[in-house]
């Protein structure tokens, strides 16, 4: 591979398994990713989604960090409008103090949930996202030791200099990351439409900062690697059926025939479009696709989502992709 590979682990709760199983699996994935030479593993903040167990992102990072040694771990990301910057500075300052040089903090502007959860359970409103740029700078001040609030510092947090990343799926995040001189992660693994335009704007407008001298783009891509093309395509079909049910009929189990009927509908095609950037096939085919995608996305790093339908097939995809990409442990 011409660029490093990292992992976005959604801590997926598979059908018929418990949340504890998914959380234990995150440790297995991170330890194997560390052995294989992936650069980092990130976890995303989601709420009210029974198939994703990474809602308490900083707690999960702490657990995984305690069971690994060298791989970087972080949020991909924390949805900052859901929290106060001081709280996040304290959480990630704690992580960085326990695991120096290993913690990343990706920041998103979206709520990471549905409207009812956002307004009633999280007790946030839509206007919370309006102060995202100011909140990022306030958080950065707490972590660097240059607080923007007189008389208030983050303990832990102050002086830890946890690196920040701006995450997004639109031009907004690209512009903000460029203005602040921060690395930029684009969520092309589920929101592919603005990828090329957003990356171009980020690179054109980037201003160097104390954290980053040159632009750095991380692009998300789905991967389903299997020993053969035929098996990979079968796993892809099962993955599509599951994702379709989650988005269009949450809480219901669909038969294969029902799922395939939905797949052919306009709504189904729209959901499938979210997975436009997916490397599916044998290890050689996956490597070829990832090389193409890195060039297409003008990416300095790829963060892959191994999206096969079971924990076993996701871990195998992780291993096959690393071998095909000739990753080397650090």
C-alpha angles and dihedrals in degrees: 000000000000092000134039120266125224133177133239106201113196092192087234118207103214122212111277095019134100130244089248089059091055093048093049088049091056088063092050091049094049094047091050092045088052091051093047099049106255110156101227145345120223133191127207130224111237130160134204093010111126093197095057121066102184099091093117090055101172092048091052092048090052091052094048093044090056089057098045134057116203114005118106115246130193154131120295075199156350110193096228098196087066092062144038114257090234093057092051091046090053093047096048092037087058091050092048091049091052095042108026117202095008106084128093128184118207115186129207132188098209121090096239092224147057125292097256092053091045097050103033108025102030090035092221130132132212092258091067089081092057092075095048095117092050091045091052091052092046090051091047090052092053092051097046095044094248099110118194091208113074113239095008125106134164115249107211099023108049111119096002091112093205104193114249126215126191112222127195151133100222141053091268095073092043091055093047094047090050093048094050095040094239132141114267127220119194119204095222090145089077107006106041104157103093098034101114096040094046094050092047091052092047093052094044095049101035116136117197116244138183089268099045133024098184132030116271121196124194114190125195121228134171119235131196107175121176135163091261138028091238095055092045091054091050090051090048091054091050090048092051092050092051095047092047092054091048094053103035106030107019115192094023129105111221127205116236090254092051092048092048091051089053091046089060093049124094090251090051093050089051091055091047089052088064088066094050092127103060128138106212127173144043119348091262092051091048092052091049091050094048091050089051093046094050089056093042092051094041085230129172091197137012124220109202129206110207096211105176114137101253137044090243095052092044092053091047090050088052090054097043092049092050091051093047092048090047092231116186124212113241 
